[in-house]
Amino acid sequence: MHLMFHLSDISKSYGPLFAVAHTTLDIPAGRTTALIGPSGCGKSTLLRLMNGLIAPDTGSVTFDGEAVTAANASSLRRRMGYVIQQGGLFPHMTARQNISVMARHTGWTAADTESRLQVLADLTRFPLDALARYPAELSGGQRQRVSLMRALMLDPDALLLDEPLGALDPMVRFDLQTELADIFKTLGKTVVLVTHDLFEAAHFASDIVLLRDGAVEQRASMDVLLSAPASTFVKKFVGAQRGLNGARGLNGEPGL
Ligand SMILES: Nc1ncnc2c1ncn2[C@@H]1O[C@H](COP(=O)(O)OP(=O)(O)O)[C@@H](O)[C@H]1O
Ligand SMILES: [Mg+2]
């Protein structure tokens, strides 16, 4: 199996607190892996360790067979699209400028940039005339599409998405979940998707990594998390999610 990421015994602490604690994790290429867990369990920190935005205190990260170091992290990051929690669009730039910022920085021609923009707008079903708008002039769902286009601009090998649908209202969120899953299937890229919602995780991935206090508690499909929880913590986490989702079916259809 081709591994896109290999995390070996990585830890990261802030003061006395471990955000990530001795975690070993393999992420296979060409499919979607979901990272899930309660707020503060280290999901965002783990993504930042994967793309070298922060360095681990202990352990190592490899990306496509290459060790991620301070020296090569910024060049490797061009092969990893990243959507930060809350999207991270520049408010003073139009959608078009936001999406093409890295292409400009890397020296693409205006013609190449524009043709890539058209491909991405088509892929994400984003209206071309809205590319001239600023983030504040877009809907929440459109902003997410812009964030995704920006992450895809350089045609990366991997996509790291930190709660990409977290800020959306339930109806928009449900539609985008379906569309995004189709897009990931079409692209065949390695996707690591962070969410705190088990049903959303299951919508995107059969491979779900449940984190607790910066460490992997259980890695399994949703069916297995439900039928064979590895610990009381998993049982409680799954139970709480079921409670939250009491009005919807197991496939995550929105309730009334
Ligand atoms: N830059 C930072 N400085 C201090 N503490 C941090 C920093 N980043 C994360 N943490 C702490 O590390 C823990 C994990 O955070 P985070 O990775 O953001 O969790 P999650 O994304 O799962 O909500 C939390 O306790 C958080 O407060
Ligand atoms: Mg987070």
XYZ file of C-alpha atoms and ligand atoms in Angstrom:
284
model
C 0.000 0.000 0.000
C 1.294 3.446 -0.948
C 1.501 5.629 2.182
C 1.131 9.372 1.727
C 1.898 10.232 5.341
C 3.731 8.273 7.991
C 3.717 9.760 11.481
C 6.026 7.987 13.866
C 5.679 8.541 17.607
C 5.088 12.275 17.257
C 4.378 14.527 20.212
C 3.736 18.227 20.523
C 3.152 19.960 23.833
C 2.202 23.485 24.749
C 3.480 24.077 28.260
C 2.547 21.122 30.438
C -0.175 19.996 28.040
C 0.273 17.459 25.245
C -1.698 18.534 22.170
C -0.436 15.400 20.396
C 0.974 12.563 22.484
C 3.199 9.811 21.016
C 1.022 9.279 17.993
C 1.887 6.828 15.240
C -0.350 7.054 12.197
C -0.215 5.949 8.562
C -2.335 7.711 5.963
C -2.816 5.708 2.759
C -2.649 7.440 -0.628
C -5.601 7.967 -2.917
C -8.435 7.840 -0.436
C -10.089 9.775 2.358
C -9.223 9.336 6.022
C -11.310 11.144 8.637
C -9.852 12.482 11.896
C -12.450 12.888 14.573
C -12.645 13.611 18.283
C -13.879 16.135 20.807
C -12.807 19.764 20.780
C -9.225 20.172 22.002
C -8.168 16.551 21.335
C -5.433 17.659 18.925
C -7.019 17.347 15.448
C -5.848 20.728 14.138
C -2.399 20.300 15.690
C -2.051 16.911 13.992
C -2.792 18.451 10.561
C -0.225 21.209 11.173
C 2.361 18.589 12.122
C 1.567 16.661 8.931
C 2.210 19.648 6.666
C 5.193 20.919 8.634
C 3.644 24.200 9.763
C 4.765 23.167 13.233
C 7.564 20.764 14.130
C 7.018 17.859 16.542
C 8.893 17.813 19.874
C 9.547 14.102 19.368
C 9.149 11.678 16.479
C 9.064 12.216 12.735
C 6.693 12.831 9.837
C 7.260 11.579 6.306
C 5.292 12.740 3.269
C 5.320 10.474 0.234
C 8.461 8.809 1.546
C 10.341 12.011 2.331
C 11.042 13.257 5.875
C 9.371 16.614 6.538
C 12.013 18.997 7.917
C 12.315 22.727 8.576
C 14.372 22.963 5.380
C 11.882 21.297 2.983
C 8.500 21.910 4.665
C 7.551 24.935 2.585
C 8.320 23.232 -0.724
C 6.544 20.011 0.342
C 3.532 22.095 1.384
C 2.989 23.017 -2.272
C 2.084 19.371 -2.762
C -0.425 19.503 0.119
C -3.532 21.627 -0.213
C -4.676 22.883 3.179
C -7.932 24.448 4.281
C -7.650 25.821 7.803
C -10.532 25.833 10.256
C -12.753 28.862 9.381
C -11.465 28.812 5.771
C -8.774 31.453 6.137
C -9.628 33.523 3.057
C -8.009 36.951 2.776
C -10.882 39.433 3.222
C -9.251 42.162 1.114
C -8.790 39.871 -1.899
C -11.451 38.741 -4.371
C -12.245 35.047 -4.747
C -10.103 34.974 -7.922
C -7.139 36.581 -6.106
C -7.520 34.277 -3.108
C -7.536 31.174 -5.289
C -4.588 32.218 -7.447
C -2.314 33.658 -4.753
C 0.020 30.622 -4.687
C 0.065 30.293 -8.485
C 1.168 33.940 -8.755
C 3.753 33.378 -6.063
C 5.092 30.338 -7.950
C 5.337 32.285 -11.199
C 2.483 30.825 -13.249
C 1.451 32.794 -16.338
C -1.849 34.676 -16.240
C -3.202 32.361 -18.961
C -2.308 29.153 -17.077
C -3.759 30.592 -13.873
C -7.010 31.553 -15.560
C -7.444 28.189 -17.247
C -6.849 26.363 -13.963
C -9.389 28.697 -12.308
C -11.991 27.707 -14.900
C -11.353 23.994 -14.307
C -11.720 24.424 -10.541
C -14.818 26.611 -10.757
C -16.367 23.954 -12.968
C -15.344 21.161 -10.576
C -16.754 22.930 -7.518
C -19.747 24.369 -9.403
C -18.764 27.905 -8.496
C -20.304 30.630 -10.698
C -17.605 32.327 -12.786
C -19.051 35.811 -12.289
C -18.708 35.406 -8.504
C -14.903 35.076 -8.827
C -14.740 38.883 -8.790
C -16.428 39.101 -5.382
C -14.830 39.516 -1.972
C -15.364 36.820 0.687
C -17.870 39.023 2.568
C -19.984 39.117 -0.606
C -20.225 35.308 -0.843
C -22.466 32.802 0.937
C -20.917 30.431 3.483
C -21.110 27.559 1.004
C -19.467 29.646 -1.717
C -16.671 30.663 0.637
C -15.986 26.994 1.333
C -15.789 26.333 -2.409
C -13.287 29.174 -2.751
C -11.178 27.723 0.104
C -11.255 24.326 -1.597
C -10.295 25.809 -4.987
C -7.406 27.639 -3.360
C -6.212 24.385 -1.787
C -6.489 22.585 -5.153
C -4.896 25.329 -7.290
C -1.441 23.752 -7.577
C -2.946 20.275 -8.095
C -1.541 18.870 -4.836
C -1.067 15.176 -4.056
C -2.833 15.521 -0.718
C -5.592 17.663 0.722
C -5.756 18.477 4.432
C -9.149 19.872 5.397
C -9.794 21.171 8.905
C -13.532 21.095 9.633
C -14.293 22.388 6.130
C -18.049 22.374 6.684
C -18.076 23.361 10.346
C -19.403 26.889 9.890
C -22.281 26.042 7.546
C -25.944 25.720 8.330
C -27.253 22.130 8.200
C -28.952 22.220 4.782
C -25.984 23.793 2.962
C -23.711 21.468 4.850
C -25.579 18.378 3.760
C -25.531 19.422 0.092
C -21.815 20.228 0.226
C -21.020 16.922 1.947
C -22.528 15.083 -0.985
C -20.780 17.263 -3.563
C -17.415 17.132 -1.820
C -17.499 13.347 -1.529
C -18.132 13.214 -5.317
C -15.264 15.633 -5.954
C -12.862 13.565 -3.832
C -13.897 10.420 -5.688
C -13.345 12.137 -9.059
C -9.925 13.475 -8.067
C -8.657 10.284 -6.418
C -6.405 12.335 -4.142
C -5.284 11.594 -0.621
C -7.660 13.498 1.632
C -7.362 13.932 5.395
C -10.550 15.467 6.669
C -11.042 16.711 10.219
C -14.500 16.866 11.695
C -16.055 16.596 15.136
C -19.162 14.926 13.667
C -19.134 11.124 13.428
C -21.850 11.061 10.772
C -19.933 13.512 8.631
C -16.772 11.432 9.089
C -18.656 8.334 7.932
C -20.062 10.209 4.955
C -16.535 10.783 3.650
C -14.539 7.835 4.925
C -14.756 4.220 5.954
C -11.427 4.800 7.683
C -12.121 6.889 10.795
C -9.411 7.796 13.308
C -10.901 8.747 16.672
C -8.549 10.838 18.815
C -8.571 11.413 22.537
C -6.146 13.718 24.357
C -3.744 13.783 21.421
C -3.594 10.028 20.862
C -5.427 7.530 18.670
C -8.158 5.856 20.688
C -9.630 3.698 17.901
C -9.324 3.504 14.126
C -12.220 1.801 12.387
C -15.300 2.247 10.212
C -18.371 3.829 11.772
C -20.072 0.429 11.899
C -17.241 -0.960 13.995
C -17.090 2.134 16.222
C -20.782 1.598 16.890
C -20.781 -2.183 17.271
C -17.364 -2.765 18.850
C -16.155 0.354 20.671
C -12.599 -0.185 21.942
C -13.153 1.665 25.224
C -15.689 3.368 27.428
C -14.538 6.670 25.919
C -15.437 5.512 22.389
C -18.772 4.252 23.625
C -19.520 7.598 25.261
C -18.336 9.626 22.258
C -20.441 7.572 19.865
C -23.407 7.650 22.243
C -23.241 11.441 22.564
C -23.121 11.788 18.764
C -26.095 9.517 18.378
C -27.950 11.683 20.863
C -27.074 14.818 18.918
C -28.152 13.127 15.739
C -31.258 11.537 17.153
C -33.397 13.140 14.453
C -31.409 11.730 11.580
C -30.720 8.357 10.101
C -27.454 6.472 10.312
C -26.452 7.740 6.891
C -26.541 11.267 8.179
C -29.657 12.491 6.444
C -30.653 15.722 8.100
C -33.646 15.493 10.402
C -36.450 17.997 10.582
N -0.585 27.507 19.530
C -1.036 26.952 20.672
N -0.661 27.430 21.880
C -1.073 26.858 23.020
N -1.918 25.806 23.076
C -2.346 25.288 21.908
C -1.940 25.830 20.652
N -2.511 25.104 19.667
C -3.257 24.153 20.276
N -3.153 24.258 21.624
C -3.811 23.382 22.618
O -3.587 22.046 22.212
C -4.767 21.267 22.385
C -5.207 20.692 21.044
O -5.669 21.755 20.218
P -6.220 21.552 18.757
O -5.231 20.760 17.980
O -6.590 22.884 18.220
O -7.520 20.653 19.022
P -8.800 20.378 18.098
O -8.481 20.855 16.713
O -9.009 18.899 18.192
O -9.933 21.128 18.715
C -5.801 22.190 23.016
O -5.752 22.013 24.410
C -5.319 23.561 22.630
O -5.721 24.531 23.563
Mg -9.414 22.241 15.527
